[in-house]
PDB file of C-alpha atoms in Angstrom:
ATOM      1  CA  MET A   1     -35.332  -7.118  -2.632  1.00 46.00           C
ATOM      2  CA  THR A   2     -35.109  -3.413  -1.827  1.00 44.00           C
ATOM      3  CA  ALA A   3     -31.953  -1.303  -1.996  1.00 45.00           C
ATOM      4  CA  GLU A   4     -31.752  -1.261   1.801  1.00 45.00           C
ATOM      5  CA  THR A   5     -31.539  -5.048   2.034  1.00 43.00           C
ATOM      6  CA  GLN A   6     -29.069  -5.719  -0.790  1.00 45.00           C
ATOM      7  CA  LEU A   7     -25.581  -6.820   0.126  1.00 41.00           C
ATOM      8  CA  PRO A   8     -22.677  -4.540  -0.812  1.00 41.00           C
ATOM      9  CA  GLN A   9     -20.983  -5.316  -4.111  1.00 40.00           C
ATOM     10  CA  ALA A  10     -17.424  -6.654  -4.143  1.00 39.00           C
ATOM     11  CA  THR A  11     -14.764  -4.232  -5.368  1.00 39.00           C
ATOM     12  CA  GLY A  12     -13.024  -6.681  -7.690  1.00 39.00           C
ATOM     13  CA  SER A  13     -10.629  -8.204  -5.199  1.00 38.00           C
ATOM     14  CA  CYS A  14     -11.122 -11.418  -3.314  1.00 41.00           C
ATOM     15  CA  CYS A  15      -9.135 -10.063  -0.407  1.00 46.00           C
ATOM     16  CA  SER A  16     -10.716  -6.964   1.117  1.00 43.00           C
ATOM     17  CA  PRO A  17     -13.314  -4.263   0.506  1.00 44.00           C
ATOM     18  CA  SER A  18     -10.545  -1.794  -0.396  1.00 46.00           C
ATOM     19  CA  GLY A  19      -9.379  -4.040  -3.247  1.00 47.00           C
ATOM     20  CA  SER A  20      -6.109  -4.859  -1.528  1.00 43.00           C
ATOM     21  CA  CYS A  21      -4.817  -8.157  -0.212  1.00 47.00           C
ATOM     22  CA  HIS A  22      -3.318  -6.313   2.737  1.00 46.00           C
ATOM     23  CA  ASP A  23      -4.916  -3.506   4.708  1.00 43.00           C
ATOM     24  CA  SER A  24      -2.328  -1.953   6.986  1.00 42.00           C
ATOM     25  CA  ALA A  25      -3.360  -1.009  10.482  1.00 41.00           C
ATOM     26  CA  GLY A  26      -3.364   2.660  11.356  1.00 40.00           C
ATOM     27  CA  THR A  27      -4.695   4.199   8.179  1.00 40.00           C
ATOM     28  CA  ASP A  28      -6.736   6.851   9.997  1.00 43.00           C
ATOM     29  CA  ALA A  29      -6.745  10.197   8.193  1.00 43.00           C
ATOM     30  CA  GLY A  30      -5.841  12.077  11.364  1.00 47.00           C
ATOM     31  CA  GLN A  31      -2.663  10.104  11.914  1.00 54.00           C
ATOM     32  CA  ALA A  32       0.497  12.181  12.489  1.00 76.00           C
ATOM     33  CA  GLY A  33       3.790  11.377  10.832  1.00 93.00           C
ATOM     34  CA  VAL A  34       5.802  11.766   7.672  1.00 97.00           C
ATOM     35  CA  THR A  35       3.948  10.947   4.451  1.00 98.00           C
ATOM     36  CA  THR A  36       5.992   9.943   1.413  1.00 98.00           C
ATOM     37  CA  VAL A  37       4.662   8.824  -1.975  1.00 98.00           C
ATOM     38  CA  TYR A  38       6.769   6.411  -4.002  1.00 98.00           C
ATOM     39  CA  GLN A  39       6.421   5.226  -7.605  1.00 98.00           C
ATOM     40  CA  VAL A  40       6.625   1.434  -7.991  1.00 98.00           C
ATOM     41  CA  THR A  41       6.663  -0.354 -11.339  1.00 98.00           C
ATOM     42  CA  GLY A  42       5.175  -3.748 -12.081  1.00 97.00           C
ATOM     43  CA  MET A  43       2.073  -3.751  -9.853  1.00 97.00           C
ATOM     44  CA  THR A  44      -1.033  -4.900 -11.748  1.00 97.00           C
ATOM     45  CA  CYS A  45      -3.589  -6.074  -9.161  1.00 97.00           C
ATOM     46  CA  GLY A  46      -4.672  -6.241  -5.547  1.00 97.00           C
ATOM     47  CA  HIS A  47      -2.269  -9.089  -4.871  1.00 97.00           C
ATOM     48  CA  CYS A  48       0.611  -6.890  -6.046  1.00 97.00           C
ATOM     49  CA  GLU A  49      -0.593  -4.075  -3.793  1.00 98.00           C
ATOM     50  CA  GLY A  50      -0.694  -6.458  -0.855  1.00 98.00           C
ATOM     51  CA  ALA A  51       2.787  -7.839  -1.456  1.00 98.00           C
ATOM     52  CA  VAL A  52       4.321  -4.346  -1.653  1.00 98.00           C
ATOM     53  CA  SER A  53       2.319  -3.101   1.337  1.00 98.00           C
ATOM     54  CA  GLU A  54       3.315  -6.077   3.468  1.00 98.00           C
ATOM     55  CA  GLU A  55       7.037  -5.677   2.817  1.00 98.00           C
ATOM     56  CA  ILE A  56       7.049  -1.903   3.355  1.00 98.00           C
ATOM     57  CA  SER A  57       4.928  -2.271   6.503  1.00 98.00           C
ATOM     58  CA  ALA A  58       7.710  -4.383   8.006  1.00 98.00           C
ATOM     59  CA  ILE A  59      10.112  -1.402   7.972  1.00 98.00           C
ATOM     60  CA  ASP A  60      10.603  -0.043  11.477  1.00 97.00           C
ATOM     61  CA  GLY A  61       8.614   3.140  12.008  1.00 97.00           C
ATOM     62  CA  VAL A  62       6.070   2.606   9.213  1.00 98.00           C
ATOM     63  CA  THR A  63       2.527   3.191  10.475  1.00 97.00           C
ATOM     64  CA  SER A  64       0.533   2.756   7.251  1.00 97.00           C
ATOM     65  CA  VAL A  65       0.935   1.853   3.588  1.00 98.00           C
ATOM     66  CA  LYS A  66      -1.501   2.346   0.715  1.00 98.00           C
ATOM     67  CA  ALA A  67      -0.454   0.865  -2.639  1.00 98.00           C
ATOM     68  CA  VAL A  68      -2.477   1.542  -5.801  1.00 98.00           C
ATOM     69  CA  ALA A  69      -1.636  -0.734  -8.721  1.00 98.00           C
ATOM     70  CA  SER A  70      -3.432   1.367 -11.342  1.00 97.00           C
ATOM     71  CA  THR A  71      -1.161   4.374 -10.689  1.00 98.00           C
ATOM     72  CA  GLY A  72       1.878   2.573  -9.325  1.00 98.00           C
ATOM     73  CA  GLN A  73       1.879   4.921  -6.361  1.00 98.00           C
ATOM     74  CA  VAL A  74       2.558   3.767  -2.819  1.00 98.00           C
ATOM     75  CA  THR A  75       1.803   6.194   0.011  1.00 98.00           C
ATOM     76  CA  VAL A  76       3.751   5.479   3.169  1.00 98.00           C
ATOM     77  CA  VAL A  77       3.181   7.125   6.543  1.00 98.00           C
ATOM     78  CA  SER A  78       5.966   6.730   9.080  1.00 98.00           C
ATOM     79  CA  ARG A  79       6.927   8.159  12.451  1.00 97.00           C
ATOM     80  CA  ALA A  80      10.099   9.674  10.931  1.00 96.00           C
ATOM     81  CA  ALA A  81      11.574  10.040   7.445  1.00 96.00           C
ATOM     82  CA  LEU A  82      12.469   6.678   5.921  1.00 96.00           C
ATOM     83  CA  ASP A  83      15.698   5.683   4.245  1.00 97.00           C
ATOM     84  CA  ASP A  84      14.842   5.330   0.546  1.00 97.00           C
ATOM     85  CA  GLU A  85      17.215   2.356   0.286  1.00 98.00           C
ATOM     86  CA  ALA A  86      15.224   0.506   2.961  1.00 98.00           C
ATOM     87  CA  VAL A  87      12.059   1.135   0.953  1.00 98.00           C
ATOM     88  CA  ARG A  88      13.827   0.031  -2.244  1.00 98.00           C
ATOM     89  CA  ALA A  89      14.955  -3.208  -0.555  1.00 98.00           C
ATOM     90  CA  ALA A  90      11.407  -3.901   0.684  1.00 98.00           C
ATOM     91  CA  VAL A  91       9.910  -3.295  -2.768  1.00 98.00           C
ATOM     92  CA  ASP A  92      12.605  -5.520  -4.334  1.00 98.00           C
ATOM     93  CA  GLU A  93      11.801  -8.247  -1.789  1.00 98.00           C
ATOM     94  CA  ALA A  94       8.156  -8.063  -2.876  1.00 98.00           C
ATOM     95  CA  GLY A  95       9.261  -8.591  -6.491  1.00 97.00           C
ATOM     96  CA  TYR A  96       8.761  -5.078  -7.862  1.00 98.00           C
ATOM     97  CA  GLU A  97      10.933  -2.074  -8.680  1.00 98.00           C
ATOM     98  CA  LEU A  98      11.050   1.249  -6.864  1.00 98.00           C
ATOM     99  CA  ALA A  99      11.287   3.976  -9.521  1.00 98.00           C
ATOM    100  CA  GLY A 100      11.720   6.689  -6.880  1.00 97.00           C
ATOM    101  CA  ARG A 101       9.606   9.252  -5.094  1.00 96.00           C
ATOM    102  CA  ALA A 102       6.489  10.337  -6.927  1.00 93.00           C
TER     103      ALA A 102
END
């Protein structure tokens, strides 16, 4: 089999090519909005990333979420600045702890 015909390798997650269980819609680089990076403790895998992303994505005005378990950082893009307590509640609902803004 040549390199051109080989299938792409999995990234270590059973959920998606990005290694996350949840890929939020609207993650285009050219997307306008407010970007905030939060530090979340307790995430260890793609499932954790997905749980946090799903809960934060449900906050009104959020257009994309990218959680990275290895760094604990969660990048949130929203139409307007978010209330940190709403983000904290969403992270708590997912079963993790918001340490604050990164």
